[in-house]
Coordinates of C-alpha atoms in Angstrom, one line a residue:
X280 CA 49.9 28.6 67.2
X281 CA 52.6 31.0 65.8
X282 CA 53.2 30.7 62.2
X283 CA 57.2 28.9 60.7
X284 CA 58.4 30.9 58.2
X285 CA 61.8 29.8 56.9
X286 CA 63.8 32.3 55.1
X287 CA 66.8 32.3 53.5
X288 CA 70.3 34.3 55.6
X289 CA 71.9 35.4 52.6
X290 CA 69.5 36.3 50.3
X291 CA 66.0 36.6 52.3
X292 CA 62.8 35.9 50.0
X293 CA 60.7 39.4 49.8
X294 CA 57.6 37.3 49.9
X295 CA 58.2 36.1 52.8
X296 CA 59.7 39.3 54.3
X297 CA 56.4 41.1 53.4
X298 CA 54.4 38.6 55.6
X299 CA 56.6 39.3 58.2
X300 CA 56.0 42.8 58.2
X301 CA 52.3 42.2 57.7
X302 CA 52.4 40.3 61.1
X303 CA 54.1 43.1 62.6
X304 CA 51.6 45.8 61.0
X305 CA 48.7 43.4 62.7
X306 CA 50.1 43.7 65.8
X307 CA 52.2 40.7 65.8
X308 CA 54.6 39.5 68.1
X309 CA 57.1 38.3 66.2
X310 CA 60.8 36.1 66.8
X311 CA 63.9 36.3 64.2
X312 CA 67.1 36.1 64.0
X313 CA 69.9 38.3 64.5
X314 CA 73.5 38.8 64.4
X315 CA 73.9 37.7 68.3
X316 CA 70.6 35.8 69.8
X317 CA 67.3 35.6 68.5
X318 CA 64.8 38.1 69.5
X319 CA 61.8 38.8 70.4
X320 CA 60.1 42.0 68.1
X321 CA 57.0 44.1 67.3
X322 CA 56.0 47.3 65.8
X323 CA 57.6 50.1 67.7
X324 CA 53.9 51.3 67.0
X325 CA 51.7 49.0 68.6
X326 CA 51.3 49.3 72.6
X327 CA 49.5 45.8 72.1
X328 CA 51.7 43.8 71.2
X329 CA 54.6 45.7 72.9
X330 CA 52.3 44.7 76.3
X331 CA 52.5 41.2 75.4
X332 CA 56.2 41.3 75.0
X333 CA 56.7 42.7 78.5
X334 CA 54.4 40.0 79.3
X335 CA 56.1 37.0 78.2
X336 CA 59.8 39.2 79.6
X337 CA 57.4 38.9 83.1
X338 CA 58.3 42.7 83.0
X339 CA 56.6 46.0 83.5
X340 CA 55.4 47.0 79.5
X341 CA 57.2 50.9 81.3
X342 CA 60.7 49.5 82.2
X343 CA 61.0 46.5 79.8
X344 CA 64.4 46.9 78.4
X345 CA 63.8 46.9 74.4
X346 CA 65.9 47.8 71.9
X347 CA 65.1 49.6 68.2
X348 CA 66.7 47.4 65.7
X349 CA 67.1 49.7 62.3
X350 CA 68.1 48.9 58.7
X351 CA 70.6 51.4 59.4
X352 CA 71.5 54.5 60.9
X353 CA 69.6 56.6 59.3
X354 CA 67.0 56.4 62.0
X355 CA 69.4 58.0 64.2
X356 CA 68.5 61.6 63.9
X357 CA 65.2 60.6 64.2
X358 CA 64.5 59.0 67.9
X359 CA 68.3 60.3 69.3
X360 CA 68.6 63.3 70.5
X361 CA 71.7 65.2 68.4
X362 CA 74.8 63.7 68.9
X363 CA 78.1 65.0 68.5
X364 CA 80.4 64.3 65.4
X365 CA 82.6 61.3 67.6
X366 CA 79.5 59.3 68.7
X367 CA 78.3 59.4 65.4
X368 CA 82.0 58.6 64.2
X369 CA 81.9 55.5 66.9
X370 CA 78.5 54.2 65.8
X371 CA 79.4 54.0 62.1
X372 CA 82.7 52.2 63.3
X373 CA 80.9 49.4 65.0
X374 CA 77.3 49.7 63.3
X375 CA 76.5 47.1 61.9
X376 CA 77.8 44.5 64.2
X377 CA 76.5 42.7 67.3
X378 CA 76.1 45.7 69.8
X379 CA 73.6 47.8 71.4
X380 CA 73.8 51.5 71.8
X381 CA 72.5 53.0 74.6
X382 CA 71.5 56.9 73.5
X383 CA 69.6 60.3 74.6
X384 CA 66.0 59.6 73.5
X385 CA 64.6 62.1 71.0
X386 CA 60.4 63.3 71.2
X387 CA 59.8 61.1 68.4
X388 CA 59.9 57.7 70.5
X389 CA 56.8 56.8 71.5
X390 CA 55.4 57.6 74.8
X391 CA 54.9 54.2 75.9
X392 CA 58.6 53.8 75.1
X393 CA 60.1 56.6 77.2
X394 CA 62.0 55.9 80.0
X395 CA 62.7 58.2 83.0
X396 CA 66.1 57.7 82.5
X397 CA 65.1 59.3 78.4
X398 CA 67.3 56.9 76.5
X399 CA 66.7 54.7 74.1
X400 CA 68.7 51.5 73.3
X401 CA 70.0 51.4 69.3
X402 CA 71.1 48.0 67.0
X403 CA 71.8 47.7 63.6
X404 CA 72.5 43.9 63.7
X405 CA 74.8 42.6 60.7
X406 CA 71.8 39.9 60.0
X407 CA 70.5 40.4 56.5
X408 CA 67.3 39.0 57.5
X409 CA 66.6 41.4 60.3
X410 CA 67.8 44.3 58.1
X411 CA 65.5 42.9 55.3
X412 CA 62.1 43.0 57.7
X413 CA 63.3 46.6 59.4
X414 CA 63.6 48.2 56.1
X415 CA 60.3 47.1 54.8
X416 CA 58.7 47.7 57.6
X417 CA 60.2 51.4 57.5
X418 CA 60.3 51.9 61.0
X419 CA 62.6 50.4 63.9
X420 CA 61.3 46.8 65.2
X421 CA 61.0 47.0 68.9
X422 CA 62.9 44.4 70.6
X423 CA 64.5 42.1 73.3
X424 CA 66.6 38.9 73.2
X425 CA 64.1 35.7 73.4
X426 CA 63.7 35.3 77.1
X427 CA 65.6 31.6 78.2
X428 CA 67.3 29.7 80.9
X429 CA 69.7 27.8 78.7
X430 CA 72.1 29.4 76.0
X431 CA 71.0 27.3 73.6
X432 CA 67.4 27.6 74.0
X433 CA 68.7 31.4 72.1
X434 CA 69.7 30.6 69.3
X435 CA 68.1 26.5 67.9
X436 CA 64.6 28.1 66.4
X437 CA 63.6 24.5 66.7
X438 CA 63.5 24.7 70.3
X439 CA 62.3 28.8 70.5
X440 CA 59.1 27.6 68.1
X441 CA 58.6 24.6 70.3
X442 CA 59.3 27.1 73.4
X443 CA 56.6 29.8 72.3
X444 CA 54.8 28.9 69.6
X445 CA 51.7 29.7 72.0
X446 CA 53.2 32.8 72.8
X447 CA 53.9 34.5 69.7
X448 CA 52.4 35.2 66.1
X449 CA 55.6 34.3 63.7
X450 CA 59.3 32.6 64.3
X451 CA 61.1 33.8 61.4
X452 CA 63.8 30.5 60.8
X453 CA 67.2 31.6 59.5
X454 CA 69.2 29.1 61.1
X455 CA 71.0 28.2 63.8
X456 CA 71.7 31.5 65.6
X457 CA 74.2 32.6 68.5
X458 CA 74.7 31.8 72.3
X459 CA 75.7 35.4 73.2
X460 CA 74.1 38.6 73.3
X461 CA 74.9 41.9 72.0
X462 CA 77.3 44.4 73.9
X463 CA 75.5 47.0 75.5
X464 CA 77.8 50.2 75.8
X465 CA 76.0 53.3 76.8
X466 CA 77.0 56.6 75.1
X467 CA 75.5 59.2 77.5
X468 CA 78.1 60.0 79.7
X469 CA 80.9 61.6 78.8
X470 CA 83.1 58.2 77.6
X471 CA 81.3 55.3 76.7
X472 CA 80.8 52.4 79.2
X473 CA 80.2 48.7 78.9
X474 CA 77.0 47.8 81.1
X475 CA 77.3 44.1 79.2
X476 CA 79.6 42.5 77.6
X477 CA 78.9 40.2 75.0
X478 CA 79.4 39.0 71.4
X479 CA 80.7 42.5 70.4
X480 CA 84.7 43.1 70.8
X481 CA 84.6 46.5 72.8
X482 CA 88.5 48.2 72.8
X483 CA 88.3 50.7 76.2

């Protein structure tokens, strides 16, 4: 049965952030809040739980369309490949904020991560809790929005314990969350492109 840890939005307790990260250094499956949906996280070092994500996203652990979520962007250089001085000028202007960031992959993102395609998708949510856990944990949580059929089964952490609380090792309660999703723009073609559009206001 998945562990209910409530933590404060505004000012998130760092005793209960560090059991968070714990779970995540265990190989926990965790759920938490974010700026747009809950989602669904682990380690971006742990092919077991990562497996068991893909499992409950009834998805292939190879194509499962995960996200990093970082404290900031100073993971950037690390698991993107170089990017020019606009796309960097683009991601600080909407970074962060409720989009994802589809970008080159660099050789430091795991194997088990790489797609053919060699991109990687990149949030910075403005959600002080999910910034809290990805800075102590000190590395990117690996991530997907909690898989649903109704919009509001996304974002009432009620419901998502009483949904998967066999499913999963920790919900982390900050409230009531969103109905939408990030936007997803993808930066590796020459302009950007909107592949979904969602809480984020994109101007073409």
């Amino acid at each position: 049965m998945a562990i209910h840890v409530r933590i404060h939005p505004d000012n998130p307790q760092p005793r209960l952030i560090a059991q968070v990260v714990e779970c995540l250094l265990r190989d926990g499956v965790i759920i938490y809040p974010t700026d747009t949906v809950y989602a669904i996280g682990c380690s971006m070092h742990s092919r077991e739980a990562l497996t068991r994500i893909a499992r409950i996203k009834n998805s292939d652990p190879a194509k499962a369309l995960l996200s990093f979520v970082c404290h900031d962007l100073s993971d950037l250089s690390k698991y993107a490949r170089q990017l020019d001085t606009p796309t960097f000028r683009l991601l600080k202007q909407h970074l962060p904020g409720p989009f994802t960031f589809i970008l080159p992959a660099s050789k430091e993102v795991p194997k088990m991560m790489q797609s053919k395609k060699s991109t990687i998708g990149l949030r910075v949510p403005e959600n002080n809790i999910a910034l809290a856990i990805a800075e102590a944990l000190g590395h990117p949580i690996l991530s997907a929005s909690v898989p649903a059929e109704l919009p509001e089964d996304l974002a009432d952490p009620d419901l998502i314990l009483e949904n998967f609380e066999r499913l999963v090792d920790m919900v982390v309660d900050g409230g009531m969350g969103e109905v939408e999703p990030s936007t997803v723009v993808d930066l590796t073609a020459d302009s950007p492109v909107v592949i979904r559009k969602g809480k984020g206001e994109w101007e073409e």
